[in-house]
mmCIF file of C-alpha atoms and ligand atoms in Angstrom:
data_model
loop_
_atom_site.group_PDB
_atom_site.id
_atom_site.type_symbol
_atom_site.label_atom_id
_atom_site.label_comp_id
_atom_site.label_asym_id
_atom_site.label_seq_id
_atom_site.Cartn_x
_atom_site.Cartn_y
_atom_site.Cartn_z
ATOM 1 C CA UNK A 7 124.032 -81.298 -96.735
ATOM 2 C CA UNK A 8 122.192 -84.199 -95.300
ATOM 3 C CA UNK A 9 118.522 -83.846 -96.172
ATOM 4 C CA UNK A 10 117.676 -86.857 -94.008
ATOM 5 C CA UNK A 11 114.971 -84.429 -92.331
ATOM 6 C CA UNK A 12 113.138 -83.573 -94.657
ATOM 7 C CA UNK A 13 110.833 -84.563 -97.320
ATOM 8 C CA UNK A 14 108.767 -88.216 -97.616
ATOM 9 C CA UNK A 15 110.028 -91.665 -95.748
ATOM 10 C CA UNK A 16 110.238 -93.728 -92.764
ATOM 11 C CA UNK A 17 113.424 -94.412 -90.557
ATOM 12 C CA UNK A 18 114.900 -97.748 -90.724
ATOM 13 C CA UNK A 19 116.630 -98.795 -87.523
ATOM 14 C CA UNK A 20 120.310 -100.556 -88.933
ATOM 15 C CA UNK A 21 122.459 -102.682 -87.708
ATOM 16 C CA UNK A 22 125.304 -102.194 -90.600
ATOM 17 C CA UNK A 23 128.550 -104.208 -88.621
ATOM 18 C CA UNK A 24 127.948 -107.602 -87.605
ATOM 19 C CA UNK A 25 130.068 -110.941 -87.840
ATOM 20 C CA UNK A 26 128.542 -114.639 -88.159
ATOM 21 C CA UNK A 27 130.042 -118.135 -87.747
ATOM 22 C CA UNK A 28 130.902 -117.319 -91.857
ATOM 23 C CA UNK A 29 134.280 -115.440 -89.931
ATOM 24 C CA UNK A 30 134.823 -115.007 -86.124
ATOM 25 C CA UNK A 31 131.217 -114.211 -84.772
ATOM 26 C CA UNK A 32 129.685 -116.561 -82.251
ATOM 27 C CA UNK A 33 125.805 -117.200 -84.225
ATOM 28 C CA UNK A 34 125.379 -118.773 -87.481
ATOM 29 C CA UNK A 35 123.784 -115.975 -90.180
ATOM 30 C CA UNK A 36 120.054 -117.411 -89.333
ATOM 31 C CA UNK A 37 120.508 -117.271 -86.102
ATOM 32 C CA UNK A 38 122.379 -113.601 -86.324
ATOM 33 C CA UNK A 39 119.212 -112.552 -88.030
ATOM 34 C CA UNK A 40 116.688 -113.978 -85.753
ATOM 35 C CA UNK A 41 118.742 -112.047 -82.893
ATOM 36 C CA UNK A 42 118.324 -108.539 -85.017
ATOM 37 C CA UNK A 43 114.738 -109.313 -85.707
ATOM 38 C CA UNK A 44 114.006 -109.642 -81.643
ATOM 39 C CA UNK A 45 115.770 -106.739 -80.885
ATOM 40 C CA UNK A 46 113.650 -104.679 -83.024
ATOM 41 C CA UNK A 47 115.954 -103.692 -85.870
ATOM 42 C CA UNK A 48 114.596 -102.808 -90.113
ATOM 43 C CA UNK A 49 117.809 -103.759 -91.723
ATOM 44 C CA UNK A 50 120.921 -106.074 -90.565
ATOM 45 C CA UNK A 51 123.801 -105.543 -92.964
ATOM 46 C CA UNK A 52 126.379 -108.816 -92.487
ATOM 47 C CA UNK A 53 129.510 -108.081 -92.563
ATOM 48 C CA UNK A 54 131.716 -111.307 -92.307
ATOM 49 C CA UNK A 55 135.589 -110.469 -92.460
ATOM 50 C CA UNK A 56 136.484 -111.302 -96.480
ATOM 51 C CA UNK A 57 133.244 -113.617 -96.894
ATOM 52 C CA UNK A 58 130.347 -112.203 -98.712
ATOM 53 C CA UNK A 59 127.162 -113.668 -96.016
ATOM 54 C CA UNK A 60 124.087 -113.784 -98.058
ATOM 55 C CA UNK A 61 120.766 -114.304 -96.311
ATOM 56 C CA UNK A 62 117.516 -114.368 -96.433
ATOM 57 C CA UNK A 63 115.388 -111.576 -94.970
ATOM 58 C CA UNK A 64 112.364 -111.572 -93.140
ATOM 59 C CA UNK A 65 108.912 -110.544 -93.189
ATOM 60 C CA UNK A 66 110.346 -107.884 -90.432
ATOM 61 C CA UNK A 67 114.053 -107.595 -91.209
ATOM 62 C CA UNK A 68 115.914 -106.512 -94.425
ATOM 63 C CA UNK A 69 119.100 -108.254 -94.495
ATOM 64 C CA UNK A 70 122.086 -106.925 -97.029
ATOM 65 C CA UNK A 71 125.173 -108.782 -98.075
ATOM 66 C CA UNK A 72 128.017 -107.445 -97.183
ATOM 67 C CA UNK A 73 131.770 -107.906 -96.207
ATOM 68 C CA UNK A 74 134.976 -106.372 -94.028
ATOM 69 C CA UNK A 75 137.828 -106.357 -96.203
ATOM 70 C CA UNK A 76 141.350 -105.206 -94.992
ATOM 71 C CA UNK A 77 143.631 -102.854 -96.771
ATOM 72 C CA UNK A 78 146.905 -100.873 -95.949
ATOM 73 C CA UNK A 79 146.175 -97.210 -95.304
ATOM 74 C CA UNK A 80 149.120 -94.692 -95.421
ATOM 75 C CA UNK A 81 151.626 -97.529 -95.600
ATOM 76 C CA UNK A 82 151.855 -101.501 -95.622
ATOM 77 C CA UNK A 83 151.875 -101.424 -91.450
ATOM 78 C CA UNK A 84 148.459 -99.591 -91.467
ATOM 79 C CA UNK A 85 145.670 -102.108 -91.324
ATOM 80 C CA UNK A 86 142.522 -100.410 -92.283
ATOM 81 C CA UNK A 87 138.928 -101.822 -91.901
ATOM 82 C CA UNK A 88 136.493 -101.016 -94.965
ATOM 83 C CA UNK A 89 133.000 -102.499 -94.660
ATOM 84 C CA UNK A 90 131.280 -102.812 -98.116
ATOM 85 C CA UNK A 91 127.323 -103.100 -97.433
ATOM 86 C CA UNK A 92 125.860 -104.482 -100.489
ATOM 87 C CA UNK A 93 128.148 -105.695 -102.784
ATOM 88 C CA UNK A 94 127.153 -108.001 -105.500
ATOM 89 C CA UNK A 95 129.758 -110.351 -105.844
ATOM 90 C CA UNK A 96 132.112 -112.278 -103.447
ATOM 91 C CA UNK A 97 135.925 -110.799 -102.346
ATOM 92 C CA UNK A 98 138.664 -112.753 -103.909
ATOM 93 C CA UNK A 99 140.563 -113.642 -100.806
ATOM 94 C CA UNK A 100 143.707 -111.800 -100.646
ATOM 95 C CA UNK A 101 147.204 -113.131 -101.190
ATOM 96 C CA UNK A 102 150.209 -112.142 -99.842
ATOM 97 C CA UNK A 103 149.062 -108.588 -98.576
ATOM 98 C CA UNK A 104 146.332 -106.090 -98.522
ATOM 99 C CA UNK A 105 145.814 -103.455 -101.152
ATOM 100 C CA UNK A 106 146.276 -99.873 -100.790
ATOM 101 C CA UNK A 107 143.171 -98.259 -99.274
ATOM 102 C CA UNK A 108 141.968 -96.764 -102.639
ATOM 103 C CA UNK A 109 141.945 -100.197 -104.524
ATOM 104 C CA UNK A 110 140.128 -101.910 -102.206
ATOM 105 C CA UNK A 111 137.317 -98.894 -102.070
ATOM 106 C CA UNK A 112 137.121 -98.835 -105.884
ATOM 107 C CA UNK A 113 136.416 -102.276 -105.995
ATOM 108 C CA UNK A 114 133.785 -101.976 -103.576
ATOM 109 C CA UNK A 115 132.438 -99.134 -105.644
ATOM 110 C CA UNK A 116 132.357 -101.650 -108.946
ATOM 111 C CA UNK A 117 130.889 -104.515 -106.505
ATOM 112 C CA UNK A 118 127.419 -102.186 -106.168
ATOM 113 C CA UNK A 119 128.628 -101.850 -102.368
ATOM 114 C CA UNK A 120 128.810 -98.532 -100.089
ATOM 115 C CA UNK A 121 132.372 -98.176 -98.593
ATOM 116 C CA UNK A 122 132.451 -96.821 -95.400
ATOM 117 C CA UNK A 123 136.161 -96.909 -93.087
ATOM 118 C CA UNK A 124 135.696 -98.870 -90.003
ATOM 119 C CA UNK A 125 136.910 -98.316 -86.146
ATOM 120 C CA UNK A 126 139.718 -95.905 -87.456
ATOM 121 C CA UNK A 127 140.445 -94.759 -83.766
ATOM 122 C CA UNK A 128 140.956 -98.532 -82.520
ATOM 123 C CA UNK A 129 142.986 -99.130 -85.600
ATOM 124 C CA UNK A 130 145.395 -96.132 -84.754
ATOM 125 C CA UNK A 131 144.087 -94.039 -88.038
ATOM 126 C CA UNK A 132 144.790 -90.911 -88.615
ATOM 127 C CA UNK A 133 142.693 -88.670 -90.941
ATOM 128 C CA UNK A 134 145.473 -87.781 -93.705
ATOM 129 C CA UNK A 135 145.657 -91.455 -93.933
ATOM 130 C CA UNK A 136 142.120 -91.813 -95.628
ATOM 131 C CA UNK A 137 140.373 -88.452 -96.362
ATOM 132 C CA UNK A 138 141.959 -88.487 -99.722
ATOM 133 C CA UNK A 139 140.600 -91.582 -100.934
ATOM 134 C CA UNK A 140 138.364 -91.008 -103.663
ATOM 135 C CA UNK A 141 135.072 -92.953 -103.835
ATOM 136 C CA UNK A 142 135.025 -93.543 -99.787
ATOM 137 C CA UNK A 143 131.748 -92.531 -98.168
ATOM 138 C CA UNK A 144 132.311 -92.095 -94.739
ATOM 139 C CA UNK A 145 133.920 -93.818 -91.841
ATOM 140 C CA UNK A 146 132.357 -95.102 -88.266
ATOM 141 C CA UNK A 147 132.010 -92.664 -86.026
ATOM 142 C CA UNK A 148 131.467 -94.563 -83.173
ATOM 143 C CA UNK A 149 131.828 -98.802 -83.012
ATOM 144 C CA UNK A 150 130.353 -99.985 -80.082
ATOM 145 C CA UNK A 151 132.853 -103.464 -79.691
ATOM 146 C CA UNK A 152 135.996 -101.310 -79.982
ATOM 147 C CA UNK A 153 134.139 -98.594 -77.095
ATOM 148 C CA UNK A 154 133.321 -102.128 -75.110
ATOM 149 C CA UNK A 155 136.793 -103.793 -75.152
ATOM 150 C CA UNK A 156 139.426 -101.159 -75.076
ATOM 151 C CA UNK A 157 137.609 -97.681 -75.096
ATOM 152 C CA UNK A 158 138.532 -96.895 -78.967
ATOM 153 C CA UNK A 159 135.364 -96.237 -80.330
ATOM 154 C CA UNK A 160 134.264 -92.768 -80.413
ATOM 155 C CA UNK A 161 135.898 -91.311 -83.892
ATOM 156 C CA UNK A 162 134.545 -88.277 -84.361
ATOM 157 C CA UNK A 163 138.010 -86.235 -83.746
ATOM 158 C CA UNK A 164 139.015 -87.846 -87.296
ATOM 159 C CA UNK A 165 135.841 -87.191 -88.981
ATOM 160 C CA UNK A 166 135.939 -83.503 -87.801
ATOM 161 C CA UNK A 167 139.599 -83.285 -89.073
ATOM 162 C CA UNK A 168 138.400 -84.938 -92.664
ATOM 163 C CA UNK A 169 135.373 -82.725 -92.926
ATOM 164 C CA UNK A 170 137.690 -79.382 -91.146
ATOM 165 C CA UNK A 171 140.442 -79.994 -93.707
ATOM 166 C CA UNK A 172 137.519 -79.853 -96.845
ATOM 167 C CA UNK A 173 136.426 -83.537 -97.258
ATOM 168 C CA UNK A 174 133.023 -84.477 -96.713
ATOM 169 C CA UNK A 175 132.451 -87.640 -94.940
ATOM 170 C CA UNK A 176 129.281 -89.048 -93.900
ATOM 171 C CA UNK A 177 129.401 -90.991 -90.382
ATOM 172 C CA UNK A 178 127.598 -94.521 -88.981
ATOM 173 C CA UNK A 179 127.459 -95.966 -85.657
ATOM 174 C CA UNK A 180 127.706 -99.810 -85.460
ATOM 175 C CA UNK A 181 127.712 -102.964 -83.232
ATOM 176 C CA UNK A 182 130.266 -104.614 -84.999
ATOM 177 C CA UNK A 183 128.666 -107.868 -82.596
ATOM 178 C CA UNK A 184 131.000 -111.087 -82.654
ATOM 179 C CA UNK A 185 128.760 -112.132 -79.597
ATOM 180 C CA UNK A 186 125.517 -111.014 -79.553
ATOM 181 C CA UNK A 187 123.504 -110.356 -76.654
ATOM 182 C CA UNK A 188 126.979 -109.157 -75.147
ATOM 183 C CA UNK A 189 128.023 -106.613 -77.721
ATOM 184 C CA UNK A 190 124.552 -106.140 -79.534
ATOM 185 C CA UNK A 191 122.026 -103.518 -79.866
ATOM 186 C CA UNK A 192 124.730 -100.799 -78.621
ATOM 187 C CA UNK A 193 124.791 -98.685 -81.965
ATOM 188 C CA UNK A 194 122.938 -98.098 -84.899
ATOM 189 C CA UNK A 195 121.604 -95.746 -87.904
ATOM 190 C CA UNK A 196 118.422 -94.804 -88.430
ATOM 191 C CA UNK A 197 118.130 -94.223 -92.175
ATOM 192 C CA UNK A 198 115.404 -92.054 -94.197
ATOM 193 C CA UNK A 199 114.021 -94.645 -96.986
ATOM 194 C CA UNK A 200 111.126 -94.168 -98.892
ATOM 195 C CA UNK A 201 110.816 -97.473 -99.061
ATOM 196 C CA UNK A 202 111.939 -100.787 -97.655
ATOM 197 C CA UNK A 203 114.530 -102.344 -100.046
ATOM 198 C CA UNK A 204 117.928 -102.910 -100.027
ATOM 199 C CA UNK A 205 118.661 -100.046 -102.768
ATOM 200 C CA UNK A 206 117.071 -97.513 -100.785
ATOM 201 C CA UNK A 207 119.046 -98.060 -97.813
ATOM 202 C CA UNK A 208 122.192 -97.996 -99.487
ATOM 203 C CA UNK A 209 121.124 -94.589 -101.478
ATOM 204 C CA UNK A 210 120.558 -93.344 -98.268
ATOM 205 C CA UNK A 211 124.041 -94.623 -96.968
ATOM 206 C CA UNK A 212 125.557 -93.017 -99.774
ATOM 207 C CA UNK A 213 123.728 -89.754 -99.543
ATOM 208 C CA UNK A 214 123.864 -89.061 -96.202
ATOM 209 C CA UNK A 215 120.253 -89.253 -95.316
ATOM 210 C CA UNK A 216 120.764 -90.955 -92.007
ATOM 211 C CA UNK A 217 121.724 -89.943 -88.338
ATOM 212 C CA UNK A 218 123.998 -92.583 -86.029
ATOM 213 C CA UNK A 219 122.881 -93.434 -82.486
ATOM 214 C CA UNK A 220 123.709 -95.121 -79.559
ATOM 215 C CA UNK A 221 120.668 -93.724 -77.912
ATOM 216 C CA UNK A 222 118.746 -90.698 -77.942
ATOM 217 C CA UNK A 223 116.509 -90.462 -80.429
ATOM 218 C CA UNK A 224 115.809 -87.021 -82.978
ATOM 219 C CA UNK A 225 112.118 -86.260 -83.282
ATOM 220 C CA UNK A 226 112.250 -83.268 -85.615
ATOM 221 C CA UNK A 227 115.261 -81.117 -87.057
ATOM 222 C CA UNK A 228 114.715 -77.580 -89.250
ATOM 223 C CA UNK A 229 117.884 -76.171 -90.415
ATOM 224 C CA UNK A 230 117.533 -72.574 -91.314
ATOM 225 C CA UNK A 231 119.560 -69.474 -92.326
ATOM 226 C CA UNK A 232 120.420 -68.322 -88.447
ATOM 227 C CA UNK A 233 119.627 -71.608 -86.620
ATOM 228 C CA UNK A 234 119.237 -75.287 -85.966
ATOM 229 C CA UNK A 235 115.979 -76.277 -84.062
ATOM 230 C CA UNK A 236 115.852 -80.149 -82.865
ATOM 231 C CA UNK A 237 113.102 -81.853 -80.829
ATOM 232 C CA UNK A 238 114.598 -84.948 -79.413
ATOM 233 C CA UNK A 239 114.308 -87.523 -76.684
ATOM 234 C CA UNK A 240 115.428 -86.328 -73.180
ATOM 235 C CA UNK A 241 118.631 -85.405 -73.483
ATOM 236 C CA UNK A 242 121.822 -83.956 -71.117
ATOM 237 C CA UNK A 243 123.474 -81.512 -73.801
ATOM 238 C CA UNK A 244 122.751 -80.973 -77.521
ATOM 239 C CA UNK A 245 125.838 -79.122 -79.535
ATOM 240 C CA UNK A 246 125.810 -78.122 -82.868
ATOM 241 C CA UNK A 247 130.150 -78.443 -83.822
ATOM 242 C CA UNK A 248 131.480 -76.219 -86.439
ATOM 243 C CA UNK A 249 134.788 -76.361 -86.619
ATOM 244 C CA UNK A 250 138.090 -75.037 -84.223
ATOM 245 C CA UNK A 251 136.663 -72.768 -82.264
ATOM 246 C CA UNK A 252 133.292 -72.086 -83.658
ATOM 247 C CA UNK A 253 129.939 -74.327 -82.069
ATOM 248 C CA UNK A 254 126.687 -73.419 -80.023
ATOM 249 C CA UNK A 255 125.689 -75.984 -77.235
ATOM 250 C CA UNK A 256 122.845 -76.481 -74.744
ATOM 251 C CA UNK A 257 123.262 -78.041 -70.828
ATOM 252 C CA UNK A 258 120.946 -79.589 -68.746
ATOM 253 C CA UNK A 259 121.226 -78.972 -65.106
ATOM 254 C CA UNK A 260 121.602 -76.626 -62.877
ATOM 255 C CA UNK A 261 122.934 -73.341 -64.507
ATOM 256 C CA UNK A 262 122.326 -74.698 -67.964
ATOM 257 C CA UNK A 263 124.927 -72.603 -69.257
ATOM 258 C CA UNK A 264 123.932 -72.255 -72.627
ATOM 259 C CA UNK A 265 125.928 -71.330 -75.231
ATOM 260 C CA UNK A 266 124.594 -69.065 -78.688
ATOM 261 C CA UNK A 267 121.582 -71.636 -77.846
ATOM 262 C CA UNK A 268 118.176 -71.505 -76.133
ATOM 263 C CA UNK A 269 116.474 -74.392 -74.038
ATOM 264 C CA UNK A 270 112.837 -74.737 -75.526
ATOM 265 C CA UNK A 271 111.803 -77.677 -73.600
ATOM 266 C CA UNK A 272 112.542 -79.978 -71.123
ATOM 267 C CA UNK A 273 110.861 -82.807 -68.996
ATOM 268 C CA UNK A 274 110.253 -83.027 -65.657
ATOM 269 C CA UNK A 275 113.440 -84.489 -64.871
ATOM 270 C CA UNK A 276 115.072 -81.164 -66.595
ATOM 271 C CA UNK A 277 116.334 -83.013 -69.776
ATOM 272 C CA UNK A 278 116.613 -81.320 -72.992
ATOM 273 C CA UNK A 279 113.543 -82.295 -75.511
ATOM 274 C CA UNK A 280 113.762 -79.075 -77.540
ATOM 275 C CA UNK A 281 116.911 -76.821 -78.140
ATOM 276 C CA UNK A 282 117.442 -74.259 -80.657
ATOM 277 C CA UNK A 283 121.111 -73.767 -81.436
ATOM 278 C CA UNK A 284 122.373 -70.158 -83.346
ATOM 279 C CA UNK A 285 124.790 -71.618 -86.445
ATOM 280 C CA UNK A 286 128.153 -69.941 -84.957
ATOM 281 C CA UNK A 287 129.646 -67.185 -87.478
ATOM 282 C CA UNK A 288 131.838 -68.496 -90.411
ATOM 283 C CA UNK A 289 131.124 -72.157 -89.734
ATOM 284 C CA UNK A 290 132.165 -74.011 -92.658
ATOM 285 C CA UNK A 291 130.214 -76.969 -91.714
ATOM 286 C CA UNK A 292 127.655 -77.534 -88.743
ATOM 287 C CA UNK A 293 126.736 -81.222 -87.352
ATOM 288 C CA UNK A 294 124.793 -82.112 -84.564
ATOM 289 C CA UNK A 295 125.617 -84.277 -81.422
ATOM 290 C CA UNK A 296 123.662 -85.282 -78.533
ATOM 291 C CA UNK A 297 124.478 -86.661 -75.429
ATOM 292 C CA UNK A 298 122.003 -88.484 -72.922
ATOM 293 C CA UNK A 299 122.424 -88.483 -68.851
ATOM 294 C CA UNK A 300 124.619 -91.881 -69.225
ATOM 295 C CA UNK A 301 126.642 -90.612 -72.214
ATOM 296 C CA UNK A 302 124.819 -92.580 -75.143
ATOM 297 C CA UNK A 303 125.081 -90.418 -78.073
ATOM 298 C CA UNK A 304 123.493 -89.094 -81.311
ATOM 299 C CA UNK A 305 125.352 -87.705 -84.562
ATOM 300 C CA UNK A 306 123.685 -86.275 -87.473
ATOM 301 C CA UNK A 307 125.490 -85.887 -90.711
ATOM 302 C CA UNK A 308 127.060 -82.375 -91.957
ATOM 303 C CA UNK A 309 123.563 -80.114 -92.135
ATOM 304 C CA UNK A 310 125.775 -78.036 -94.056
ATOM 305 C CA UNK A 311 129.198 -77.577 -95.565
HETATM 306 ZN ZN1 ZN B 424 137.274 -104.606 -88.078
HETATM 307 ZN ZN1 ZN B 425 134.035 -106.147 -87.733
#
């Protein structure tokens, strides 16, 4: 259960996918962090492909090491994507191949890094291919570059077939910029720390206490036996998912049409701001998703399951 509503903190707007001039991105790390720091971001994790970027951070912007490091998922022609945010010491560039999936996420683990899976929808990923794989915290559920250049980025049918088939995985939203400016500033995680350091956004990583956005923005959550009640920025639908055929969901417009759900509030436009959503019967798990009148999205973690 993500307990990122509740309890003390502050939310830290992250950028956790980002490449420099250290592998194929377009600014050099300062200037990659001077870009962040405009555009209003806490915390810019760098994620150069096999390079560990190290630099400084800011009086505004926390900035964590990190890395993208390939490995074979499923097989040696499945090229998976694993970012480790926060590792402690530099990848040994590989050799000859990639390791299997589980290697390369226990290494992370021993590094002092967070693993989370990468793009698995652009990569052509399925989720047997990586929901065993001990140690891995979640995967991307959305990656704005692979949404921007060839409409792979939404992957939340694989994290609901992880999470339906009994594995919990937790879910980010990322840039993954090469050229910022064009693909910047898309997607991002808003994580509960109680305080602004580098450990506490990774414990929150690894916990869970974080929603993903592209987006609209959640005000207030309370998760209780019969129901989840959100107060959010104006949105077109909220839907609470649950599993194959089991989920509660709220419409703007013109009917509505609401579904084991009741519209609180909305603006004077007729966007949602306040929804409370019944938590359908025999729903193993319940996460929340949001959708704005242009399509940008919100996902919360697993509030249960
Ligand atoms: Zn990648
Ligand atoms: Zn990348």
């Amino acid at each position: 259960m993500s307990s990122a509503f509740e309890g003390e903190g502050e939310w830290l707007k992250c950028a956790l996918h980002a490449h420099t001039t250290n592998s194929d991105g377009e600014l050099a790390p300062k200037l990659l962090v001077r870009h962040y720091e405009w555009a209003g971001f806490d915390v810019l994790a760098i994620t150069d492909h096999w390079v560990r970027t190290v630099e400084e951070s800011t009086g505004r912007l926390l900035v964590i090491p990190g890395t993208e490091l390939n490995a074979t998922a499923g097989g040696p022609e499945h090229d998976a994507h694993v970012l480790a945010l926060g590792i402690e010491t530099d990848p040994e560039p590989p050799g000859g191949g990639f390791a299997p999936l589980a290697e390369v996420v226990r290494w992370i683990g021993a590094a002092g890094g967070v693993p989370y899976l990468a793009h698995t929808y652009w990569s052509g990923l399925r989720a047997d291919q990586f929901e065993d794989c001990e140690g891995l915290v979640g995967i991307e559920v959305y990656n704005a570059g692979c949404e921007l250049e060839i409409g792979r980025g939404d992957a939340s049918l694989q994290w609901d077939e992880a999470i339906e088939r009994g594995r919990m995985l937790y879910a980010i939203a990322t840039d993954d910029s090469h050229h910022p400016g064009y693909d910047s500033g898309f997607a991002w995680v808003w994580a509960r720390c109680t305080d602004r350091t580098q450990a506490a956004v990774l414990n929150a990583l690894r916990d869970g206490r974080f929603y993903s956005s592209s987006g609209p923005e959640i005000l207030e959550l309370d998760l209780d036996e019969q129901a989840v009640t959100v107060r959010c920025s104006p949105v077109a639908s909220v839907t609470l998912i649950g599993g194959p055929r089991r989920g509660s969901r709220a419409n703007a417009g013109r009917l509505g049409y609401p579904q084991g759900a009741e519209i609180l509030d909305r603006d004077s436009s007729g966007a949602l701001t306040a929804v409370r959503l019944e938590r359908p019967w025999g729903a193993r798990y319940g996460r929340l998703e949001l959708a704005d009148t242009v399509g940008r999205k919100a996902w919360t973690n697993p509030l249960w399951g």
